């Protein structure tokens, strides 16, 4: 099957070819014809499946075909995403795939000045990619109106619900015309997602590719039992002895992410940490360094890693296991993309025996456990792993600062700052690139604590 057989128009086929893609991925095979036919869509697909092109290509074509002129401050297609990283990546896809079409697109999220975003929406946009909190700020300031929306995309809808955006989303939905096309993408079809879908989608095409647990089956996984005090040394040894050039390492907390990255760096292994306390500029730099090979090890928390677009990651290491077994599947899903071999290694200490058993239950597999010579684990660690005991599973966040919603500084309204970045651009431009900015920076999009399912406005966290 080729892209041209899916019914895509020439300017889009040309852009796809320029990206170097010749075969549509399974989600693209199913989503593109359904969206081109004008249907609503409910798709279960994670990052790495090619879902972004799966909705962006037919969305651009539908916009091109409907040929409506957009009024000032109006938008024709709205893509909502939970995090600014994902928003920036979707925005980049829109620009890449739409480069031969006369479309205006822009990306908006919190944590950067609102003024250029207000300028960008002034003339109206064909496509706006937005995080919900900042979008509501723009709406409240009169910079955007939703009454000309033809297509709505909710990307990583499950994550948006987890992050407490449901109220903003419902408000935005209520402001849109009833006649429109709705596309919903989510890693799972959990109960809350089905509920949202029922009210939103009209006789949708339902697509499920690579259900979560099958991710675990195509990735080679290994546990290295290890005493806590030796973990960084073992990680450093693994990187050097295996000559890993690009490895994503997960920690539970920002503090540990920093510690691991700093220690590796001191040991001569180039490393950077990426998490919610880092400025947007620092995160963009770390990611760029990782992509271009200057940084071998990227250490991330679960939240920071979501939405990172990194092609064909060969190696993932769980420096610490996540407290929630589902997060393990998300983490290792970052390796082994597009048919390439993936490898995931977990360093498991005495207090993580229970966690590894929960992961094995969820993924319905036994993960091979191997000692590393010179870093052998103590009897207690081995016993705990074998018996599945250790720290009790906790539901609450491990590092409260990771999940806390940073209060907006008194008297410092977002957007009061000055920035010369008037970002409105045609799809070929650089609209909406994350813009490094000094000063107070809100935390990134963060999962909500269990007790705060309906938090106050979440715009500070994008
Ligand atoms: P996504 O799941 O949308 O985040 O896409 C994952 C990665 O796959 C991105 O880096 C895309 O550029 C890439 N990609 C998307 N579609 C294709 C395709 N048909 N062939 C090869 N790579 C693709």
Short mmCIF file of C-alpha atoms and ligand atoms in Angstrom, two decimals:
data_model
loop_
_atom_site.label_atom_id
_atom_site.label_comp_id
_atom_site.label_asym_id
_atom_site.label_seq_id
_atom_site.Cartn_x
_atom_site.Cartn_y
_atom_site.Cartn_z
CA UNK A 1 0.00 0.00 0.00
CA UNK A 2 1.29 3.45 -0.88
CA UNK A 3 0.24 6.88 0.33
CA UNK A 4 -1.19 7.73 -3.09
CA UNK A 5 -3.61 4.79 -2.92
CA UNK A 6 -5.12 6.32 0.22
CA UNK A 7 -6.57 9.22 -1.76
CA UNK A 8 -4.20 11.96 -0.65
CA UNK A 9 -3.73 14.97 -2.91
CA UNK A 10 -0.50 15.74 -4.75
CA UNK A 11 0.84 18.54 -2.48
CA UNK A 12 0.50 16.23 0.50
CA UNK A 13 2.04 13.25 -1.29
CA UNK A 14 4.96 15.43 -2.24
CA UNK A 15 5.45 16.52 1.38
CA UNK A 16 5.24 12.90 2.57
CA UNK A 17 7.85 11.86 0.00
CA UNK A 18 10.10 14.69 1.15
CA UNK A 19 9.86 13.32 4.68
CA UNK A 20 11.18 10.05 3.27
CA UNK A 21 8.11 7.91 4.05
CA UNK A 22 7.10 5.41 1.39
CA UNK A 23 4.74 3.07 3.23
CA UNK A 24 1.85 4.17 5.42
CA UNK A 25 1.90 2.80 8.97
CA UNK A 26 -1.09 0.68 10.11
CA UNK A 27 -2.80 3.61 11.82
CA UNK A 28 -2.30 5.76 8.73
CA UNK A 29 -3.77 3.04 6.51
CA UNK A 30 -6.93 3.05 8.56
CA UNK A 31 -7.22 6.66 9.69
CA UNK A 32 -6.47 8.51 6.45
CA UNK A 33 -9.34 7.13 4.32
CA UNK A 34 -11.81 7.43 7.22
CA UNK A 35 -10.93 11.06 7.88
CA UNK A 36 -10.91 11.90 4.16
CA UNK A 37 -14.43 10.46 3.98
CA UNK A 38 -15.46 12.98 6.62
CA UNK A 39 -15.98 10.48 9.42
CA UNK A 40 -15.39 11.01 13.11
CA UNK A 41 -12.61 8.88 14.50
CA UNK A 42 -11.82 7.14 17.75
CA UNK A 43 -8.30 5.79 17.59
CA UNK A 44 -6.22 3.95 20.17
CA UNK A 45 -2.63 4.63 19.23
CA UNK A 46 0.47 5.71 21.04
CA UNK A 47 3.32 7.98 20.06
CA UNK A 48 5.53 6.10 17.65
CA UNK A 49 2.74 4.61 15.56
CA UNK A 50 2.68 7.48 13.07
CA UNK A 51 -0.61 8.77 14.46
CA UNK A 52 0.31 12.43 13.93
CA UNK A 53 0.57 12.04 10.17
CA UNK A 54 -2.51 9.81 10.44
CA UNK A 55 -4.64 12.79 11.36
CA UNK A 56 -2.60 15.71 10.01
CA UNK A 57 -2.51 14.60 6.37
CA UNK A 58 -6.25 14.03 5.89
CA UNK A 59 -7.07 17.04 8.06
CA UNK A 60 -5.04 19.32 5.79
CA UNK A 61 -6.68 17.78 2.74
CA UNK A 62 -10.19 18.31 4.15
CA UNK A 63 -9.32 21.95 4.86
CA UNK A 64 -7.91 22.34 1.38
CA UNK A 65 -11.05 20.88 -0.16
CA UNK A 66 -13.57 22.85 1.88
CA UNK A 67 -11.83 26.08 0.79
CA UNK A 68 -13.60 28.18 3.44
CA UNK A 69 -12.09 31.55 4.20
CA UNK A 70 -11.33 32.06 7.83
CA UNK A 71 -12.44 35.23 9.66
CA UNK A 72 -10.23 37.20 12.05
CA UNK A 73 -9.53 35.37 15.33
CA UNK A 74 -11.22 32.25 14.03
CA UNK A 75 -9.71 28.82 13.44
CA UNK A 76 -10.70 26.09 11.01
CA UNK A 77 -8.99 23.13 12.64
CA UNK A 78 -8.07 22.83 16.29
CA UNK A 79 -5.67 20.21 17.65
CA UNK A 80 -5.60 19.94 21.44
CA UNK A 81 -2.62 18.28 23.11
CA UNK A 82 -1.73 17.77 26.77
CA UNK A 83 1.89 19.01 26.77
CA UNK A 84 3.87 21.73 25.10
CA UNK A 85 6.37 19.22 23.73
CA UNK A 86 3.62 17.34 21.97
CA UNK A 87 2.05 20.60 20.78
CA UNK A 88 5.37 21.71 19.30
CA UNK A 89 5.84 18.36 17.59
CA UNK A 90 2.34 18.29 16.13
CA UNK A 91 2.86 21.88 14.99
CA UNK A 92 6.03 20.83 13.23
CA UNK A 93 4.18 17.99 11.49
CA UNK A 94 1.50 20.41 10.33
CA UNK A 95 4.18 22.66 8.87
CA UNK A 96 6.05 19.76 7.27
CA UNK A 97 3.03 18.07 5.71
CA UNK A 98 1.36 21.35 4.78
CA UNK A 99 4.42 23.02 3.28
CA UNK A 100 3.01 22.91 -0.27
CA UNK A 101 -0.41 24.18 0.75
CA UNK A 102 -1.39 27.79 1.38
CA UNK A 103 -2.31 27.26 5.02
CA UNK A 104 -1.64 29.32 8.10
CA UNK A 105 -0.89 27.38 11.26
CA UNK A 106 0.33 28.19 14.73
CA UNK A 107 1.10 26.50 18.03
CA UNK A 108 0.19 27.87 21.47
CA UNK A 109 1.01 26.66 24.97
CA UNK A 110 1.67 28.13 28.40
CA UNK A 111 5.02 29.10 29.83
CA UNK A 112 5.86 31.56 27.06
CA UNK A 113 4.57 35.06 26.42
CA UNK A 114 0.96 35.21 25.27
CA UNK A 115 1.37 38.40 23.20
CA UNK A 116 2.86 36.83 20.06
CA UNK A 117 0.18 34.17 20.25
CA UNK A 118 -2.51 36.85 20.30
CA UNK A 119 -0.92 38.46 17.26
CA UNK A 120 -0.78 35.13 15.46
CA UNK A 121 -4.47 34.41 15.83
CA UNK A 122 -5.53 37.91 14.78
CA UNK A 123 -5.90 37.17 11.07
CA UNK A 124 -7.42 33.76 11.69
CA UNK A 125 -5.72 30.41 11.27
CA UNK A 126 -6.30 27.28 9.24
CA UNK A 127 -4.77 25.11 11.96
CA UNK A 128 -4.16 25.90 15.61
CA UNK A 129 -2.33 23.38 17.80
CA UNK A 130 -2.89 24.21 21.45
CA UNK A 131 -2.68 23.10 25.03
CA UNK A 132 -6.10 23.63 26.63
CA UNK A 133 -5.11 25.99 29.46
CA UNK A 134 -3.40 28.56 27.25
CA UNK A 135 -6.14 28.24 24.68
CA UNK A 136 -8.69 29.24 27.33
CA UNK A 137 -6.48 32.21 28.27
CA UNK A 138 -6.56 33.27 24.62
CA UNK A 139 -10.30 32.78 24.46
CA UNK A 140 -10.81 34.83 27.62
CA UNK A 141 -8.78 37.66 26.12
CA UNK A 142 -10.87 37.59 22.99
CA UNK A 143 -7.98 36.39 20.81
CA UNK A 144 -9.69 33.22 19.58
CA UNK A 145 -13.23 32.20 18.84
CA UNK A 146 -14.33 28.67 18.03
CA UNK A 147 -17.43 29.28 15.92
CA UNK A 148 -15.72 28.45 12.62
CA UNK A 149 -14.07 25.21 13.70
CA UNK A 150 -14.53 22.53 11.05
CA UNK A 151 -12.26 19.86 12.52
CA UNK A 152 -11.35 19.11 16.12
CA UNK A 153 -8.55 16.72 17.10
CA UNK A 154 -8.00 15.59 20.68
CA UNK A 155 -4.51 14.10 20.80
CA UNK A 156 -3.50 11.95 23.77
CA UNK A 157 -6.97 12.50 25.18
CA UNK A 158 -6.33 10.09 28.07
CA UNK A 159 -3.39 12.19 29.16
CA UNK A 160 -5.41 15.38 28.94
CA UNK A 161 -8.02 13.87 31.24
CA UNK A 162 -5.30 12.64 33.63
CA UNK A 163 -3.95 16.15 33.75
CA UNK A 164 -7.30 17.63 34.69
CA UNK A 165 -8.07 19.40 31.42
CA UNK A 166 -11.57 17.98 31.10
CA UNK A 167 -13.29 21.18 32.23
CA UNK A 168 -11.39 23.34 29.77
CA UNK A 169 -12.09 20.81 27.03
CA UNK A 170 -15.81 20.76 27.79
CA UNK A 171 -15.92 24.57 27.75
CA UNK A 172 -14.19 24.67 24.39
CA UNK A 173 -16.49 21.98 22.97
CA UNK A 174 -19.54 23.98 24.00
CA UNK A 175 -18.26 26.97 22.00
CA UNK A 176 -17.89 25.09 18.71
CA UNK A 177 -20.40 24.66 15.94
CA UNK A 178 -22.30 21.37 16.20
CA UNK A 179 -21.44 20.53 12.59
CA UNK A 180 -17.82 19.51 12.62
CA UNK A 181 -15.52 16.53 12.31
CA UNK A 182 -14.06 15.11 15.54
CA UNK A 183 -10.96 12.95 15.82
CA UNK A 184 -10.02 11.47 19.17
CA UNK A 185 -6.67 9.81 19.82
CA UNK A 186 -5.87 8.08 23.07
CA UNK A 187 -3.42 5.45 24.30
CA UNK A 188 -6.31 3.51 25.83
CA UNK A 189 -10.09 3.41 25.66
CA UNK A 190 -10.50 3.70 29.43
CA UNK A 191 -13.95 4.34 30.89
CA UNK A 192 -13.45 8.12 31.10
CA UNK A 193 -12.41 8.24 27.44
CA UNK A 194 -15.44 6.26 26.34
CA UNK A 195 -17.62 8.67 28.29
CA UNK A 196 -16.03 11.67 26.59
CA UNK A 197 -16.29 9.95 23.20
CA UNK A 198 -19.99 9.21 23.63
CA UNK A 199 -20.85 12.89 23.91
CA UNK A 200 -18.37 14.00 21.28
CA UNK A 201 -18.22 11.55 18.39
CA UNK A 202 -20.86 10.85 15.81
CA UNK A 203 -20.80 7.27 14.52
CA UNK A 204 -17.00 7.18 14.62
CA UNK A 205 -14.67 4.84 12.78
CA UNK A 206 -12.94 2.94 15.59
CA UNK A 207 -9.28 2.07 15.12
CA UNK A 208 -7.01 0.20 17.48
CA UNK A 209 -3.39 -0.42 16.62
CA UNK A 210 -0.68 -2.01 18.73
CA UNK A 211 -2.65 -2.38 21.93
CA UNK A 212 -0.54 -1.44 24.89
CA UNK A 213 0.49 -4.84 26.07
CA UNK A 214 1.71 -6.02 22.71
CA UNK A 215 4.33 -3.24 22.92
CA UNK A 216 5.90 -5.24 25.70
CA UNK A 217 6.11 -8.36 23.60
CA UNK A 218 8.24 -6.99 20.80
CA UNK A 219 10.84 -5.43 23.05
CA UNK A 220 13.69 -7.38 24.50
CA UNK A 221 13.55 -6.81 28.23
CA UNK A 222 15.99 -7.56 30.97
CA UNK A 223 16.23 -6.99 34.70
CA UNK A 224 19.59 -6.37 36.32
CA UNK A 225 19.23 -6.87 40.07
CA UNK A 226 21.31 -4.20 41.73
CA UNK A 227 21.81 -2.62 45.11
CA UNK A 228 20.58 0.94 45.27
CA UNK A 229 23.97 2.45 46.04
CA UNK A 230 25.47 0.86 42.92
CA UNK A 231 22.86 1.93 40.40
CA UNK A 232 24.62 4.93 38.92
CA UNK A 233 27.92 3.07 38.65
CA UNK A 234 26.14 0.15 36.97
CA UNK A 235 24.38 2.47 34.53
CA UNK A 236 27.67 4.16 33.69
CA UNK A 237 29.26 0.72 33.18
CA UNK A 238 26.42 -0.41 30.89
CA UNK A 239 26.65 2.68 28.72
CA UNK A 240 30.40 2.42 28.29
CA UNK A 241 30.81 -1.36 28.05
CA UNK A 242 27.97 -1.68 25.50
CA UNK A 243 29.06 1.49 23.71
CA UNK A 244 25.49 2.82 23.76
CA UNK A 245 25.24 6.00 21.73
CA UNK A 246 21.66 6.96 22.61
CA UNK A 247 19.86 5.83 25.71
CA UNK A 248 16.78 7.18 27.43
CA UNK A 249 16.91 6.67 31.20
CA UNK A 250 13.85 6.95 33.42
CA UNK A 251 13.85 8.04 37.03
CA UNK A 252 10.91 8.59 39.33
CA UNK A 253 11.87 12.05 40.48
CA UNK A 254 13.37 15.21 39.10
CA UNK A 255 15.94 15.16 41.85
CA UNK A 256 17.14 11.70 40.85
CA UNK A 257 17.11 12.68 37.16
CA UNK A 258 19.50 15.53 37.96
CA UNK A 259 21.70 13.36 40.16
CA UNK A 260 22.03 10.62 37.57
CA UNK A 261 22.76 13.04 34.73
CA UNK A 262 25.31 15.01 36.76
CA UNK A 263 27.13 11.91 37.99
CA UNK A 264 27.29 10.36 34.53
CA UNK A 265 28.59 13.61 33.13
CA UNK A 266 31.30 13.68 35.81
CA UNK A 267 32.23 10.12 34.84
CA UNK A 268 32.76 11.25 31.28
CA UNK A 269 29.44 9.97 29.89
CA UNK A 270 27.63 12.89 28.23
CA UNK A 271 24.20 13.17 29.85
CA UNK A 272 21.37 15.65 30.34
CA UNK A 273 18.25 15.65 32.48
CA UNK A 274 14.85 16.69 31.19
CA UNK A 275 12.00 17.41 33.58
CA UNK A 276 9.43 19.96 34.62
CA UNK A 277 11.81 22.21 36.55
CA UNK A 278 13.96 22.81 33.51
CA UNK A 279 13.20 25.85 31.44
CA UNK A 280 11.73 25.30 28.00
CA UNK A 281 15.06 26.42 26.52
CA UNK A 282 17.03 23.91 28.59
CA UNK A 283 14.66 21.12 27.63
CA UNK A 284 14.80 21.99 23.95
CA UNK A 285 18.60 22.10 24.10
CA UNK A 286 18.82 18.76 25.94
CA UNK A 287 16.54 17.12 23.42
CA UNK A 288 18.40 18.62 20.46
CA UNK A 289 21.72 17.41 21.92
CA UNK A 290 20.28 13.95 22.37
CA UNK A 291 18.92 13.84 18.84
CA UNK A 292 22.14 15.01 17.23
CA UNK A 293 24.32 12.62 19.25
CA UNK A 294 26.12 15.12 21.49
CA UNK A 295 24.26 13.82 24.51
CA UNK A 296 24.36 10.03 24.86
CA UNK A 297 22.13 9.71 27.88
CA UNK A 298 18.89 11.59 28.37
CA UNK A 299 17.52 11.17 31.87
CA UNK A 300 13.82 11.89 32.18
CA UNK A 301 10.89 11.58 34.50
CA UNK A 302 7.77 9.87 33.16
CA UNK A 303 5.95 13.13 32.71
CA UNK A 304 8.77 14.90 30.90
CA UNK A 305 9.28 11.95 28.57
CA UNK A 306 5.72 11.87 27.33
CA UNK A 307 5.35 13.32 23.91
CA UNK A 308 9.09 13.38 23.20
CA UNK A 309 9.48 12.59 19.55
CA UNK A 310 12.66 10.59 19.20
CA UNK A 311 13.02 8.27 16.26
CA UNK A 312 14.02 4.63 16.65
CA UNK A 313 15.41 4.78 20.12
CA UNK A 314 17.60 1.70 20.51
CA UNK A 315 17.79 1.55 24.29
CA UNK A 316 15.67 2.44 27.30
CA UNK A 317 16.81 2.01 30.90
CA UNK A 318 14.54 2.08 33.92
CA UNK A 319 16.91 3.45 36.50
CA UNK A 320 14.02 3.13 38.92
CA UNK A 321 10.82 1.25 38.20
CA UNK A 322 7.66 3.34 38.00
CA UNK A 323 5.16 2.96 40.83
CA UNK A 324 2.39 2.37 38.35
CA UNK A 325 2.91 -0.69 36.16
CA UNK A 326 1.23 0.92 33.12
CA UNK A 327 3.97 3.55 33.06
CA UNK A 328 6.48 0.77 32.44
CA UNK A 329 4.70 -0.09 29.20
CA UNK A 330 4.73 3.58 28.21
CA UNK A 331 8.43 3.87 28.99
CA UNK A 332 9.59 0.84 27.07
CA UNK A 333 7.30 1.83 24.21
CA UNK A 334 9.94 4.49 23.47
CA UNK A 335 12.21 1.83 22.04
CA UNK A 336 11.79 -0.60 19.16
CA UNK A 337 9.82 1.71 16.92
CA UNK A 338 8.83 0.97 13.38
CA UNK A 339 9.93 -2.66 13.47
CA UNK A 340 13.45 -1.89 14.78
CA UNK A 341 14.76 -4.02 17.62
CA UNK A 342 14.11 -2.46 21.00
CA UNK A 343 15.89 -3.09 24.27
CA UNK A 344 14.72 -2.15 27.73
CA UNK A 345 16.77 -2.77 30.86
CA UNK A 346 15.53 -2.27 34.40
CA UNK A 347 17.85 -1.80 37.34
CA UNK A 348 15.91 -3.33 40.19
CA UNK A 349 16.83 -2.82 43.85
CA UNK A 350 15.64 -4.45 47.07
CA UNK A 351 12.64 -2.16 47.44
CA UNK A 352 11.34 -2.77 43.93
CA UNK A 353 10.50 -6.49 44.04
CA UNK A 354 6.81 -5.81 44.30
CA UNK A 355 6.90 -3.34 41.42
CA UNK A 356 8.58 -5.75 39.03
CA UNK A 357 6.02 -8.46 39.87
CA UNK A 358 3.17 -6.02 39.15
CA UNK A 359 4.77 -5.24 35.78
CA UNK A 360 5.10 -8.93 34.97
CA UNK A 361 1.46 -9.49 35.86
CA UNK A 362 0.32 -6.59 33.66
CA UNK A 363 2.43 -7.57 30.67
CA UNK A 364 1.79 -11.28 31.20
CA UNK A 365 5.43 -12.24 30.96
CA UNK A 366 8.42 -13.14 33.06
CA UNK A 367 11.27 -10.74 32.51
CA UNK A 368 14.70 -12.35 32.36
CA UNK A 369 16.85 -11.45 35.36
CA UNK A 370 20.63 -11.32 34.97
CA UNK A 371 23.38 -10.25 37.34
CA UNK A 372 26.09 -8.00 35.94
CA UNK A 373 29.60 -9.12 36.87
CA UNK A 374 31.17 -6.69 39.30
CA UNK A 375 27.77 -5.27 40.30
CA UNK A 376 26.17 -8.36 41.84
CA UNK A 377 23.15 -7.63 44.01
CA UNK A 378 22.93 -8.59 47.67
CA UNK A 379 21.02 -11.65 48.87
CA UNK A 380 18.20 -9.38 50.11
CA UNK A 381 17.73 -7.77 46.69
CA UNK A 382 17.66 -11.14 44.96
CA UNK A 383 15.20 -12.51 47.54
CA UNK A 384 12.87 -9.54 47.24
CA UNK A 385 12.83 -9.78 43.46
CA UNK A 386 12.23 -13.54 43.53
CA UNK A 387 9.44 -13.21 46.09
CA UNK A 388 7.93 -10.03 44.67
CA UNK A 389 8.23 -8.01 47.83
CA UNK A 390 9.61 -4.58 48.54
CA UNK A 391 8.10 -1.14 48.76
CA UNK A 392 4.31 -1.19 48.74
CA UNK A 393 2.65 0.12 45.60
CA UNK A 394 1.66 3.71 46.20
CA UNK A 395 -0.97 5.51 44.25
CA UNK A 396 0.10 9.03 45.16
CA UNK A 397 2.85 10.91 43.33
CA UNK A 398 6.37 10.06 44.39
CA UNK A 399 7.71 13.54 44.18
CA UNK A 400 5.04 16.05 45.09
CA UNK A 401 6.91 18.89 43.41
CA UNK A 402 6.74 17.00 40.11
CA UNK A 403 2.96 17.01 40.20
CA UNK A 404 2.16 20.22 42.03
CA UNK A 405 0.56 22.98 40.10
CA UNK A 406 2.80 26.00 40.34
CA UNK A 407 0.84 29.06 41.44
CA UNK A 408 0.91 31.99 39.05
CA UNK A 409 3.16 34.63 40.56
CA UNK A 410 1.24 37.47 42.16
CA UNK A 411 0.55 40.30 39.78
CA UNK A 412 2.41 38.60 36.97
CA UNK A 413 -0.21 37.75 34.47
CA UNK A 414 0.99 35.46 31.70
CA UNK A 415 1.51 37.50 28.63
CA UNK A 416 2.32 40.69 30.48
CA UNK A 417 5.92 40.20 29.45
CA UNK A 418 7.29 41.51 26.23
CA UNK A 419 8.49 39.36 23.46
CA UNK A 420 9.31 40.31 19.96
CA UNK A 421 8.23 36.98 18.55
CA UNK A 422 5.27 37.64 16.35
CA UNK A 423 4.70 34.04 15.53
CA UNK A 424 1.95 33.92 12.89
CA UNK A 425 3.22 32.10 9.87
CA UNK A 426 2.30 30.07 6.93
CA UNK A 427 2.79 26.38 7.35
CA UNK A 428 6.27 26.58 5.91
CA UNK A 429 7.45 29.02 8.57
CA UNK A 430 8.62 28.51 12.11
CA UNK A 431 5.45 29.47 13.90
CA UNK A 432 5.11 28.26 17.43
CA UNK A 433 8.59 26.84 17.99
CA UNK A 434 9.14 26.64 21.74
CA UNK A 435 10.82 29.85 22.62
CA UNK A 436 13.41 29.98 25.36
CA UNK A 437 12.48 32.66 27.83
CA UNK A 438 14.02 33.93 30.99
CA UNK A 439 12.34 34.59 34.28
CA UNK A 440 9.68 32.71 36.19
CA UNK A 441 8.60 29.60 34.40
CA UNK A 442 5.63 27.48 35.19
CA UNK A 443 5.98 23.75 35.63
CA UNK A 444 5.31 21.58 32.63
CA UNK A 445 2.11 19.70 32.05
CA UNK A 446 1.94 17.44 35.03
CA UNK A 447 -0.22 14.52 36.01
CA UNK A 448 -2.64 15.50 38.69
CA UNK A 449 -2.44 14.15 42.20
CA UNK A 450 -5.12 11.53 42.86
CA UNK A 451 -7.04 13.84 45.17
CA UNK A 452 -7.19 16.70 42.68
CA UNK A 453 -9.11 15.29 39.77
CA UNK A 454 -10.73 18.61 39.05
CA UNK A 455 -8.04 21.15 39.59
CA UNK A 456 -8.30 24.83 39.10
CA UNK A 457 -7.29 26.08 35.66
CA UNK A 458 -4.32 24.13 34.47
CA UNK A 459 -2.73 26.62 32.11
CA UNK A 460 0.32 27.16 34.28
CA UNK A 461 1.37 23.62 33.75
CA UNK A 462 1.65 23.40 30.05
P1 LIG B 1 4.03 9.68 15.80
O1 LIG B 1 3.46 8.37 16.28
O2 LIG B 1 3.06 10.46 15.04
O3 LIG B 1 4.65 10.43 16.93
O4 LIG B 1 5.21 9.35 14.75
C1 LIG B 1 6.34 8.65 15.13
C2 LIG B 1 7.50 8.86 14.17
O5 LIG B 1 7.30 8.09 12.98
C3 LIG B 1 7.69 10.29 13.73
O6 LIG B 1 9.05 10.60 13.87
C4 LIG B 1 7.29 10.32 12.28
O7 LIG B 1 8.06 11.25 11.59
C5 LIG B 1 7.56 8.90 11.83
N1 LIG B 1 6.62 8.43 10.78
C6 LIG B 1 5.32 8.74 10.65
N2 LIG B 1 4.77 8.10 9.60
C7 LIG B 1 5.76 7.36 9.04
C8 LIG B 1 5.80 6.47 7.93
N3 LIG B 1 4.73 6.19 7.17
N4 LIG B 1 6.98 5.87 7.64
C9 LIG B 1 8.07 6.10 8.41
N5 LIG B 1 8.09 6.94 9.48
C10 LIG B 1 6.95 7.55 9.81
#
